[in-house]
XYZ file of C-alpha atoms in Angstrom:
214
model
C 0.000 0.000 0.000
C 2.786 2.420 0.922
C 4.748 1.573 -2.220
C 1.661 2.112 -4.372
C 1.065 5.500 -2.778
C 4.729 6.480 -3.013
C 4.759 5.899 -6.788
C 1.833 8.226 -7.417
C 2.481 11.668 -8.891
C 2.246 14.522 -6.407
C -1.142 15.787 -7.599
C -2.613 12.285 -7.322
C -1.215 12.020 -3.805
C -3.117 15.198 -2.943
C -6.354 13.883 -4.456
C -5.972 10.467 -2.794
C -5.181 12.047 0.577
C -8.203 14.349 0.334
C -10.512 11.449 -0.536
C -9.054 9.281 2.225
C -9.419 11.954 4.905
C -12.965 12.700 3.739
C -13.911 9.033 3.777
C -12.490 8.406 7.259
C -14.176 11.508 8.682
C -17.548 10.559 7.208
C -17.189 6.941 8.334
C -16.547 8.032 11.918
C -19.487 10.448 11.721
C -21.856 7.775 10.339
C -20.770 5.212 12.957
C -21.214 7.744 15.743
C -24.590 8.875 14.415
C -25.734 5.284 13.935
C -24.646 4.317 17.452
C -26.409 7.288 19.008
C -29.512 6.613 16.926
C -29.506 2.940 17.944
C -29.202 3.829 21.637
C -31.976 6.414 21.442
C -34.258 4.140 19.429
C -33.778 1.223 21.807
C -34.687 3.457 24.734
C -37.784 4.628 22.870
C -38.677 1.023 22.007
C -38.580 0.029 25.685
C -40.877 2.939 26.551
C -43.182 1.919 23.703
C -43.347 -1.692 24.918
C -44.155 -0.546 28.450
C -46.855 1.807 27.149
C -48.499 -0.992 25.143
C -48.330 -3.264 28.177
C -50.048 -0.634 30.360
C -52.838 -0.137 27.801
C -53.405 -3.881 27.537
C -53.420 -4.243 31.321
C -56.217 -1.679 31.574
C -58.273 -3.306 28.817
C -58.012 -6.886 30.069
C -58.355 -6.238 33.797
C -61.947 -7.475 33.966
C -61.298 -10.537 31.783
C -58.287 -11.570 33.862
C -60.122 -10.985 37.130
C -62.960 -13.287 36.027
C -60.616 -15.820 34.359
C -62.241 -15.206 30.987
C -59.465 -16.588 28.787
C -61.368 -16.103 25.511
C -62.012 -12.419 26.238
C -58.404 -11.907 27.305
C -57.052 -13.459 24.108
C -59.450 -11.357 22.050
C -58.191 -8.203 23.773
C -54.604 -9.206 23.027
C -55.475 -9.317 19.323
C -55.666 -5.511 19.424
C -51.868 -5.361 19.030
C -52.018 -7.226 15.712
C -51.928 -3.894 13.873
C -48.561 -3.077 15.449
C -46.129 -5.044 13.322
C -43.259 -4.529 15.760
C -45.138 -6.200 18.622
C -44.180 -9.858 18.355
C -45.717 -11.281 21.549
C -48.154 -10.214 24.252
C -48.599 -12.625 27.151
C -50.721 -12.608 30.306
C -49.455 -14.409 33.379
C -51.291 -15.065 36.613
C -49.750 -14.075 39.967
C -48.272 -17.577 40.207
C -46.366 -16.772 36.942
C -48.266 -19.398 34.908
C -49.540 -18.463 31.449
C -53.188 -17.487 31.087
C -53.450 -16.172 27.517
C -51.142 -14.968 24.788
C -50.727 -13.487 21.348
C -47.702 -14.364 19.237
C -46.547 -13.841 15.675
C -43.933 -16.597 15.760
C -42.871 -18.554 18.844
C -45.611 -18.992 21.469
C -45.557 -17.405 24.902
C -43.468 -19.305 27.459
C -45.581 -21.328 29.920
C -43.877 -19.510 32.804
C -43.132 -15.783 32.934
C -39.521 -15.402 31.764
C -36.935 -12.966 33.008
C -36.366 -9.754 31.050
C -33.374 -11.278 29.240
C -35.543 -14.169 28.085
C -37.259 -12.022 25.474
C -36.002 -11.207 21.996
C -35.683 -7.529 21.118
C -36.975 -5.419 24.014
C -39.820 -6.082 26.425
C -42.230 -4.179 28.599
C -44.577 -5.215 31.342
C -47.438 -3.917 33.468
C -49.481 -5.240 36.368
C -53.113 -6.182 35.767
C -55.000 -4.535 38.639
C -58.661 -4.214 39.535
C -59.994 -2.640 42.740
C -56.429 -2.311 44.060
C -55.832 -6.034 43.658
C -53.205 -7.561 41.358
C -54.559 -10.330 39.129
C -51.541 -10.877 36.898
C -48.906 -9.323 34.677
C -48.847 -8.460 30.991
C -45.577 -8.930 29.132
C -45.084 -7.319 25.726
C -42.223 -8.217 23.398
C -41.219 -5.665 20.781
C -38.849 -6.367 17.911
C -36.178 -3.932 16.724
C -36.813 -4.524 13.025
C -37.575 -0.829 12.538
C -34.171 -0.031 14.026
C -32.490 -2.068 11.279
C -34.398 -0.021 8.717
C -33.258 3.217 10.386
C -29.625 2.083 10.442
C -29.833 1.072 6.786
C -31.235 4.497 5.950
C -28.418 6.117 7.934
C -25.840 4.047 6.016
C -27.383 5.011 2.666
C -27.413 8.674 3.691
C -23.761 8.362 4.717
C -22.908 6.830 1.336
C -24.653 9.678 -0.459
C -22.838 12.240 1.678
C -19.535 10.500 0.923
C -20.177 10.731 -2.815
C -20.985 14.433 -2.533
C -18.084 15.144 -0.183
C -15.659 13.096 -2.295
C -16.702 15.036 -5.400
C -16.133 18.332 -3.583
C -12.791 17.087 -2.213
C -11.721 16.046 -5.704
C -12.547 19.470 -7.163
C -10.744 21.261 -4.330
C -7.726 18.966 -4.674
C -7.536 19.810 -8.384
C -7.547 23.538 -7.553
C -4.827 23.009 -4.959
C -2.861 21.078 -7.567
C -2.641 24.138 -9.818
C -0.996 26.223 -7.083
C 0.986 23.578 -5.212
C 1.924 20.426 -7.075
C 1.805 21.733 -10.662
C 4.763 24.155 -10.188
C 6.787 21.392 -8.524
C 5.951 19.012 -11.390
C 7.037 21.636 -13.957
C 10.255 22.176 -12.031
C 10.904 18.425 -11.882
C 10.458 18.145 -15.654
C 12.900 21.008 -16.183
C 15.485 19.353 -13.918
C 15.175 16.099 -15.865
C 15.575 17.965 -19.126
C 18.545 19.958 -17.793
C 20.343 16.767 -16.764
C 20.141 15.620 -20.390
C 20.858 19.028 -21.962
C 22.453 21.782 -19.919
C 21.336 24.347 -22.510
C 17.715 23.770 -21.561
C 16.146 27.031 -20.406
C 13.948 27.073 -17.302
C 10.259 27.562 -18.060
C 8.221 30.459 -16.778
C 6.610 28.845 -13.759
C 3.928 30.837 -11.973
C 4.064 30.338 -8.220
C 2.814 31.988 -5.081
C 5.214 33.925 -2.817
C 5.721 30.976 -0.455
C 8.194 28.114 0.044
C 7.322 26.626 -3.364
C 8.041 29.984 -4.983
C 11.399 30.067 -3.211
C 12.161 26.541 -4.435
C 11.344 27.446 -8.050
């Protein structure tokens, strides 16, 4: 890699360096933005799961209190319209399963710990007349987070293309004032080594170190 870069002409080194720095900066920015977005979205997903669990607990309180399994399961069907809700399960105080709704794997027969759920989970107590009749567990997938991260990656790719184009144009402008005079001087030196009568060209430079070198 170093040998390949060392053999490049000076103006190509400038262009390559500009593109490399731009790419690294954007990559770090996209990773940081994606990480922050993932953390924020996961926190929001947990709050969403808890909110759904609280709503379900209010709606099924009577059915759970009277052990009406059919009514409880029918109430759980209300989350079917939320594609990110993968499971909603009702457990009695003894932690045994009473009713459940699931899109894939069924509800566990015993209330699992928080780490036993895929994605994120929320829960709420089923209460009626200040008495606890059970607990509602809601499992929420993070499939929408994958879509957000994919969108962030695509946006980062688009920004890289735009930034790389701008970096390329700027590097070409820098080439005219920095590397082009050095390249002209190098060609003159090569020609002078073959023919000492070669006259130096009129090289336009800025009043800086490159101008002093020319």
